[in-house]
Tab-separated table of C-alpha atoms and ligand atoms in Angstrom:
chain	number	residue	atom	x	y	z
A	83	UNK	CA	31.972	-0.457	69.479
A	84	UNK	CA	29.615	-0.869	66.531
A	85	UNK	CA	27.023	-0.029	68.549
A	86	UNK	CA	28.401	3.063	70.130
A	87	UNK	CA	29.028	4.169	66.370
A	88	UNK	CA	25.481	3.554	65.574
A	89	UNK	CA	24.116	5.381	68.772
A	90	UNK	CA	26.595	8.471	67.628
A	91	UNK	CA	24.909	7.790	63.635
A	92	UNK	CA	21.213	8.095	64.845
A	93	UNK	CA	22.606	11.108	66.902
A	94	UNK	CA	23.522	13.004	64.349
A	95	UNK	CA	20.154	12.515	61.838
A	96	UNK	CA	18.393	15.744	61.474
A	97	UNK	CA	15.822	16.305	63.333
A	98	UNK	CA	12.676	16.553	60.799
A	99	UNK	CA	9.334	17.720	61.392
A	100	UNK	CA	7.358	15.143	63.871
A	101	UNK	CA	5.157	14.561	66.611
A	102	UNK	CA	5.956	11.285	68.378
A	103	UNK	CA	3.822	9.897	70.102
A	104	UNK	CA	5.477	6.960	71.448
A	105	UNK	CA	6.975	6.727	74.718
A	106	UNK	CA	10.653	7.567	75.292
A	107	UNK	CA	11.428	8.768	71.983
A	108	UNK	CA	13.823	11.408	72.286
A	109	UNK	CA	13.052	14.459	69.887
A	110	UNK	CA	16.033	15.244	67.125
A	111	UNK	CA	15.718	11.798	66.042
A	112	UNK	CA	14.140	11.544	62.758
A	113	UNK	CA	14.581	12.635	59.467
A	114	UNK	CA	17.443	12.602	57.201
A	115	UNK	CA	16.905	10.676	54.205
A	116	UNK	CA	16.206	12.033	50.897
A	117	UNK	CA	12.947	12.166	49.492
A	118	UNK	CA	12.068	10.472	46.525
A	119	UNK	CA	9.327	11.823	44.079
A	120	UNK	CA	7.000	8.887	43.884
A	121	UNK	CA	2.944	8.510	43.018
A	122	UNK	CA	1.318	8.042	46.022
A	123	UNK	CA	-2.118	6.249	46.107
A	124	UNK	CA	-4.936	8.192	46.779
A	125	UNK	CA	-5.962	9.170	50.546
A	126	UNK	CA	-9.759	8.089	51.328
A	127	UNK	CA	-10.209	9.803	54.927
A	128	UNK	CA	-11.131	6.817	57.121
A	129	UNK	CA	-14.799	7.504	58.482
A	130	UNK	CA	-15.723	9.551	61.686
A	131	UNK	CA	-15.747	7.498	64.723
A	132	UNK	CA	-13.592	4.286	62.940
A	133	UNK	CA	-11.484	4.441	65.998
A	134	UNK	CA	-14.219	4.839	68.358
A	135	UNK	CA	-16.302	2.537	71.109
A	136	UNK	CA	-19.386	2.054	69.372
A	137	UNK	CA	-22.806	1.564	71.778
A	138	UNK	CA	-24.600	-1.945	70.426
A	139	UNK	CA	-22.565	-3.588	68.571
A	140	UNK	CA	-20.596	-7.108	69.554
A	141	UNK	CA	-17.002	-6.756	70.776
A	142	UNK	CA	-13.849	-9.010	70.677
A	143	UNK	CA	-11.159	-9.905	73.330
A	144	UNK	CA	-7.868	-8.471	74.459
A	145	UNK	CA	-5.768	-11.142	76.329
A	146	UNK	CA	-2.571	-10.899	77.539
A	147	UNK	CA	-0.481	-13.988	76.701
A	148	UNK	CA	2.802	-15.521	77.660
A	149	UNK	CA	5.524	-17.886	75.686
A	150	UNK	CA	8.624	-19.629	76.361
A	151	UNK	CA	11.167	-18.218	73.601
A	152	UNK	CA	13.980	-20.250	72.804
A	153	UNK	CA	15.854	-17.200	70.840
A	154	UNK	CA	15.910	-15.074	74.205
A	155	UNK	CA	15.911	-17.409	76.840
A	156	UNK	CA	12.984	-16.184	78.971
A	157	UNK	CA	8.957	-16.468	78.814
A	158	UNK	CA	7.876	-13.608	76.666
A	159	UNK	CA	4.357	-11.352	76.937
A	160	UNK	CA	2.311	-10.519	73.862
A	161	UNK	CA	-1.129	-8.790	73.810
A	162	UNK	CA	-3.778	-10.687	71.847
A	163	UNK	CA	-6.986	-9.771	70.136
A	164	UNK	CA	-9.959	-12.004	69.566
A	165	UNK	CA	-12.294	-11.517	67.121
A	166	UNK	CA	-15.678	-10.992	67.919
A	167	UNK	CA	-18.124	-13.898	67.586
A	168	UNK	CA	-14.117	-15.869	68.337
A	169	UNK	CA	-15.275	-19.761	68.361
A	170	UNK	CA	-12.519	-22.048	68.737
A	171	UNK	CA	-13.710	-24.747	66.670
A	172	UNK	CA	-13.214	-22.391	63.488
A	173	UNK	CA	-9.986	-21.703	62.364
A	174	UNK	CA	-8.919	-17.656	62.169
A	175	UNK	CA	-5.994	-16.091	60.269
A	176	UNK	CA	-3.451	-14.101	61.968
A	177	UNK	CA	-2.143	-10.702	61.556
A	178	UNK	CA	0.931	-10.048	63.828
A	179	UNK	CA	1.012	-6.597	64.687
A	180	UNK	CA	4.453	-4.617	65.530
A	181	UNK	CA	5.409	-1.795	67.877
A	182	UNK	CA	8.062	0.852	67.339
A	183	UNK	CA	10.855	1.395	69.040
A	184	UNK	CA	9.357	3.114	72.044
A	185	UNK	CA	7.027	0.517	72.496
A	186	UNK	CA	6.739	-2.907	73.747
A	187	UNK	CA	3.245	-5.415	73.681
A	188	UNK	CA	1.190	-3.013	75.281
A	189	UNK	CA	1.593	0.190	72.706
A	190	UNK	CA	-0.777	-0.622	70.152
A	191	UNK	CA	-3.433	-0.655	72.974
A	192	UNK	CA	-3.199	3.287	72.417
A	193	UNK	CA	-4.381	3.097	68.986
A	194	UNK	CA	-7.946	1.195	69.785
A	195	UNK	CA	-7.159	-1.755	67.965
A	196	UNK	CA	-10.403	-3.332	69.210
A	197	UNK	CA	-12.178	-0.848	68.756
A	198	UNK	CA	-10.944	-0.057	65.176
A	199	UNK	CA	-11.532	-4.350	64.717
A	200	UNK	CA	-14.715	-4.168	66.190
A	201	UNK	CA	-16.360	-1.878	64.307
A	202	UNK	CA	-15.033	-3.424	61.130
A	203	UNK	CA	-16.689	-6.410	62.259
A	204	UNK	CA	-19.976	-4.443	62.682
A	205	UNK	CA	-20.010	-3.320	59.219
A	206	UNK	CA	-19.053	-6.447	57.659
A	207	UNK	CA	-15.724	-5.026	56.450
A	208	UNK	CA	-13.326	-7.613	57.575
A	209	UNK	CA	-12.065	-11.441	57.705
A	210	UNK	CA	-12.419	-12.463	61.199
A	211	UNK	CA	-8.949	-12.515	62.151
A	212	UNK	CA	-6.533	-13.092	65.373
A	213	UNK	CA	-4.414	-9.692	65.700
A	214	UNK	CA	-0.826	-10.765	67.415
A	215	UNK	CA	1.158	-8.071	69.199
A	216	UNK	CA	4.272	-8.926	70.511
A	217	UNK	CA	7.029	-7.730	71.988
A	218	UNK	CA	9.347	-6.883	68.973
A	219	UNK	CA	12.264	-6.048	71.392
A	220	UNK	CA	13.934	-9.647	71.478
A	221	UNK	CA	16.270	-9.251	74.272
A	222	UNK	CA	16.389	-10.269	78.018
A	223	UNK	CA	15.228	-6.927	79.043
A	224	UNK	CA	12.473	-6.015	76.409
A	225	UNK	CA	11.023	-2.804	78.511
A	226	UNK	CA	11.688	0.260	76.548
A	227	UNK	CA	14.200	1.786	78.623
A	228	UNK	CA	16.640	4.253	79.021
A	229	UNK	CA	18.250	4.938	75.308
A	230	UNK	CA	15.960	2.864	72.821
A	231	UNK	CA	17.574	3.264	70.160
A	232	UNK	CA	20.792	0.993	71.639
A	233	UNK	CA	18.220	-1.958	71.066
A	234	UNK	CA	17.663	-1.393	67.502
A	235	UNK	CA	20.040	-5.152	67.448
A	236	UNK	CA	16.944	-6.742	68.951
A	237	UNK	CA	14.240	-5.890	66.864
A	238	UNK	CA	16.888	-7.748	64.362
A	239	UNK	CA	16.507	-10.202	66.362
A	240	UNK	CA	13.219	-10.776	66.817
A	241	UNK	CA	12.791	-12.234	63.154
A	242	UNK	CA	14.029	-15.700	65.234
A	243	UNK	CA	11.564	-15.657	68.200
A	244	UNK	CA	8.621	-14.832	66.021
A	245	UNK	CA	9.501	-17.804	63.133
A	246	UNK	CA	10.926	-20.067	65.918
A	247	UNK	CA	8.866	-19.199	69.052
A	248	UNK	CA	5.769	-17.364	68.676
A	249	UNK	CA	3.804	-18.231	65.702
A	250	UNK	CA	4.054	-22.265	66.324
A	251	UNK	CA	3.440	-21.232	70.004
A	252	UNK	CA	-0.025	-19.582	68.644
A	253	UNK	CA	-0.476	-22.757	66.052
A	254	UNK	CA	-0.218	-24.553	69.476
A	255	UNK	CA	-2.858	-23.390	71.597
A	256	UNK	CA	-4.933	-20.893	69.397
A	257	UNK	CA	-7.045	-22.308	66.568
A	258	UNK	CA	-5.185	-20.575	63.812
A	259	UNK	CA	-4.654	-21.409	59.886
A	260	UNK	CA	-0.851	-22.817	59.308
A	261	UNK	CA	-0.401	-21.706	55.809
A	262	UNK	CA	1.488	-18.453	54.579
A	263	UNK	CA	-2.387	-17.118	53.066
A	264	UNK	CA	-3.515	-17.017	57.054
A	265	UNK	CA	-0.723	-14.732	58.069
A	266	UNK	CA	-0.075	-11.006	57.553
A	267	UNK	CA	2.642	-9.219	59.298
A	268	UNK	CA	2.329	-5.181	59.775
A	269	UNK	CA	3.778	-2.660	62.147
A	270	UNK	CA	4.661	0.969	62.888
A	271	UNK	CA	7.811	2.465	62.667
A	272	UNK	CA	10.347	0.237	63.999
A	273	UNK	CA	7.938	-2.513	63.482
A	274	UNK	CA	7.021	-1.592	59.787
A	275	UNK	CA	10.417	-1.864	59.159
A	276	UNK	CA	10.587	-5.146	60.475
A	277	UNK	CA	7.372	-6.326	58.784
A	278	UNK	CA	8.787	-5.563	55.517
A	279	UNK	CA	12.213	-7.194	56.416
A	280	UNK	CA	10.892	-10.355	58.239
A	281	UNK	CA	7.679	-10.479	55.362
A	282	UNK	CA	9.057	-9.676	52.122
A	283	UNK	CA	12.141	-11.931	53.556
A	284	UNK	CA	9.784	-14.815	54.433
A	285	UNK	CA	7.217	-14.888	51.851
A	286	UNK	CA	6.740	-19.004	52.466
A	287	UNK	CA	5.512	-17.571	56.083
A	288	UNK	CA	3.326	-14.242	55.226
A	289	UNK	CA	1.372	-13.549	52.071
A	290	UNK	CA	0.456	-9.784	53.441
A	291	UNK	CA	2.610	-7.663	54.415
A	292	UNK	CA	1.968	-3.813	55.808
A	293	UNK	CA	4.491	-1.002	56.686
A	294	UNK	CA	3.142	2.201	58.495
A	295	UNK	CA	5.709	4.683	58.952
A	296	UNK	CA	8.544	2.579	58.673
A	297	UNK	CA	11.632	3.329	60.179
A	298	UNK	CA	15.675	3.266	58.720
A	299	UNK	CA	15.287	-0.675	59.970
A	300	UNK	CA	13.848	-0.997	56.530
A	301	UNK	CA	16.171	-2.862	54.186
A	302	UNK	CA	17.093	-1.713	51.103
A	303	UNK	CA	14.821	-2.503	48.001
A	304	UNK	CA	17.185	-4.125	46.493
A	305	UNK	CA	17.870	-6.175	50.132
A	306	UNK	CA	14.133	-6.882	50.574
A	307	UNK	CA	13.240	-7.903	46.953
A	308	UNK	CA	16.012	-9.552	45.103
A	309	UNK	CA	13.727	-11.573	42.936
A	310	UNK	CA	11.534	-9.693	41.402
A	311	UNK	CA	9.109	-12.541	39.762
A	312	UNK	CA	9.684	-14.271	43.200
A	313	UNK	CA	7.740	-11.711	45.077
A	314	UNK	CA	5.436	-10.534	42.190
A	315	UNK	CA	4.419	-14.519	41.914
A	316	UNK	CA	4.165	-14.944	46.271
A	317	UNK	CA	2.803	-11.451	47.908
A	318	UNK	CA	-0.807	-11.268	47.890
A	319	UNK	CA	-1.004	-7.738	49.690
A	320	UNK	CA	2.239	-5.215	50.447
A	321	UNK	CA	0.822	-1.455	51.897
A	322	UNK	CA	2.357	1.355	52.844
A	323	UNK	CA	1.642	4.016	54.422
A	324	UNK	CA	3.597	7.093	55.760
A	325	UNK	CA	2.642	11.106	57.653
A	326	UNK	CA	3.299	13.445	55.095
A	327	UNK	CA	5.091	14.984	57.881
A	328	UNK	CA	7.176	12.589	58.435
A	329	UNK	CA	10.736	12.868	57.668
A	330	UNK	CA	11.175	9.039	57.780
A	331	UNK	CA	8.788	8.929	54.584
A	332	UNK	CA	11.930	8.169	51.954
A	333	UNK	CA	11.809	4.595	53.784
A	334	UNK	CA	8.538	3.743	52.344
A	335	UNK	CA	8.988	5.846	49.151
A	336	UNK	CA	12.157	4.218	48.177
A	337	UNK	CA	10.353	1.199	48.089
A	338	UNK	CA	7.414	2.434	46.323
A	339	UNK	CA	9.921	4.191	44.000
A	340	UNK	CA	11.576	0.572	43.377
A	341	UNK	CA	8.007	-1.848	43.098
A	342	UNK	CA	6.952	1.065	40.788
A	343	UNK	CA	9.923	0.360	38.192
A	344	UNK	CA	9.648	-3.112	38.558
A	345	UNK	CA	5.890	-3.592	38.372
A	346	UNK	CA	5.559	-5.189	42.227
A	347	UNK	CA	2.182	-4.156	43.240
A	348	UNK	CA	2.528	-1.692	45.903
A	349	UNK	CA	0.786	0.925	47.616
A	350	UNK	CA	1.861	3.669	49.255
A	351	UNK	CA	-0.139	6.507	50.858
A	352	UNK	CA	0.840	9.828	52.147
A	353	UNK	CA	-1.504	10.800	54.914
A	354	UNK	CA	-1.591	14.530	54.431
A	355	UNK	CA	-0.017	16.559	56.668
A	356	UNK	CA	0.733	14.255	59.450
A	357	UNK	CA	3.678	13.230	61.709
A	358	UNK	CA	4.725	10.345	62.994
A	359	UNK	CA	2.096	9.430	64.929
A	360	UNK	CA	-0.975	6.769	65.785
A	361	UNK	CA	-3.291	9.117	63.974
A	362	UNK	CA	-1.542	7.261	60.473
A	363	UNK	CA	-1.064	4.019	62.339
A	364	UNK	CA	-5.027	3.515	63.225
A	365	UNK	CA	-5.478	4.629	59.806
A	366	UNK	CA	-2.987	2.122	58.496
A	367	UNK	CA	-4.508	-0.420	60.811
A	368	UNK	CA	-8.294	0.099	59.325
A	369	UNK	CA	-6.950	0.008	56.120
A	370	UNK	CA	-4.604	-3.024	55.751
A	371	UNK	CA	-7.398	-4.804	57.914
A	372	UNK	CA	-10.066	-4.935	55.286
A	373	UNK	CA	-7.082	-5.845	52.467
A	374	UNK	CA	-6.078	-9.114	53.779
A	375	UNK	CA	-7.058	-12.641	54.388
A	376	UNK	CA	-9.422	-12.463	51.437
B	454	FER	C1	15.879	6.321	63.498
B	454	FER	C2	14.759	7.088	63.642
B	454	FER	C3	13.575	6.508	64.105
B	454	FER	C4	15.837	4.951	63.824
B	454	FER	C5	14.660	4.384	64.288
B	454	FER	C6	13.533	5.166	64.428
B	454	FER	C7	16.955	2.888	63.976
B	454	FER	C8	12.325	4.513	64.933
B	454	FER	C9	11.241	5.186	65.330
B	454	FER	C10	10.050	4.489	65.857
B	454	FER	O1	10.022	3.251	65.939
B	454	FER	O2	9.092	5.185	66.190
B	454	FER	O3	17.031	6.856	63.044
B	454	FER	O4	16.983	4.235	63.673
């Protein structure tokens, strides 16, 4: 029944001004929350060609990679990037990276993640780093099908698999860094909201934390910071950004709105003009890249 009244809930939410990109997002379903005036931090346009193959430099590694999760019950896929120059005998940092709720461990492949790494790499502009992308869907059938929304209950629940399952499988058979300063956590959408729910809510477990886009997952301010000098003394990085087109903006601007008042260091960036699309969530990617894990 809850459910059913939470299906009819997203229903009704106005339909704002978007482009989504993801797969099987019906249209009609964003927008809706009020708008809060906050000040943004300044837009630097990322540079031409940031998200582009680039002819002579090194490259890194997508794998695909499997897990046996305890919280669902079945062996689990996740898409993997290795850095270039990866060694095993060195220890990397991790970034986990999140989908939204059209996606599964395959749909940040369509915003060149290794491509956008790659040429970081190239110009010296980031930590060698392990990117993580799961599956943030944590339920026996994780495809995104037929009404996605209905599953919103398992991206809940993926806070369990990833803190119970995935990251001590990857501390198991990947030569990553154990300690909260080696992880970040960032996502779009669906999985921005669960970055800053499962990051700002674990901050023994992430120091950096990243929401592009994030979606009415997000918990309340008040919900994801409850002690203030807590989180002022543990997060290292916590970035935002959100389309300026994008009627889910007041999730990220209440927040902004909230750290402001309360002196959290936070940014928050409106990228002019823009939906909700990958367009903000490569840009969020090359930014938040170069921010952590130094
Ligand atoms: C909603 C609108 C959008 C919502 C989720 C989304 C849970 C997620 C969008 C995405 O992940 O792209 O009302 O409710």
């Amino acid at each position: 029944m809850k459910k059913v009244l939470f299906a009819a809930a997203v229903l009704m939410a106005s339909a704002g001004s978007i482009s989504a990109q993801e797969p099987n997002i019906p249209m009609g379903m964003f927008g809706g929350m009020q708008q809060i005036d906050v000040n943004f931090d300044p837009y630097v346009e990322a540079p031409a060609g940031f998200d582009q193959k680039r002819e002579g430099i090194k490259h890194g590694q997508i794998i695909d990679i499997e897990y046996k999760s305890t919280t669902v019950g079945t062996t689990r896929k996740a898409t993997v990037y290795l850095p270039v120059d990866y060694d095993k005998n060195k220890t990397y940092p991790t970034l986990y990276l999140l989908h939204g709720i059209g996606g599964d461990e395959k749909e940040w492949l369509q915003g060149n993640p290794a491509e956008i790494m790659d040429n970081l790499y190239a110009d010296g502009k980031a930590a060698p780093m392990i990117i993580v992308m799961p599956n943030g869907r944590a339920q026996v059938n994780d495809r995104a099908e037929g009404n996605v929304y209905a599953a919103a209950g398992a991206f809940e629940k993926f806070e369990g698999d990833l803190l119970v399952d995935l990251i001590p499988y990857m501390e198991a058979n990947f030569p990553v860094g154990k300690d909260k300063m080696q992880r970040a956590i960032a996502g779009l959408s669906m999985g921005g909201g669960q970055s800053l729910n499962f990051g700002l809510g674990n901050m023994d477990k992430f120091a950096y934390i990243g929401g592009f886009s994030s979606a009415p997952n997000t918990r309340t301010p008040q919900q994801l910071i409850p002690d203030v000098e807590k989180t002022k003394a543990e997060i290292k990085v916590l970035w935002m950004v959100c389309g300026g087109a994008d009627g889910l903006m007041g999730n990220s601007s209440r927040l902004k709105a909230f750290c402001d008042e309360n002196n959290v260091p936070c940014t928050l960036i409106k990228y002019p003009e823009e939906g909700h699309n990958f367009v903000v969530w490569k840009y969020g990617l090359y930014n938040f890249a170069q921010l952590i894990f130094k």
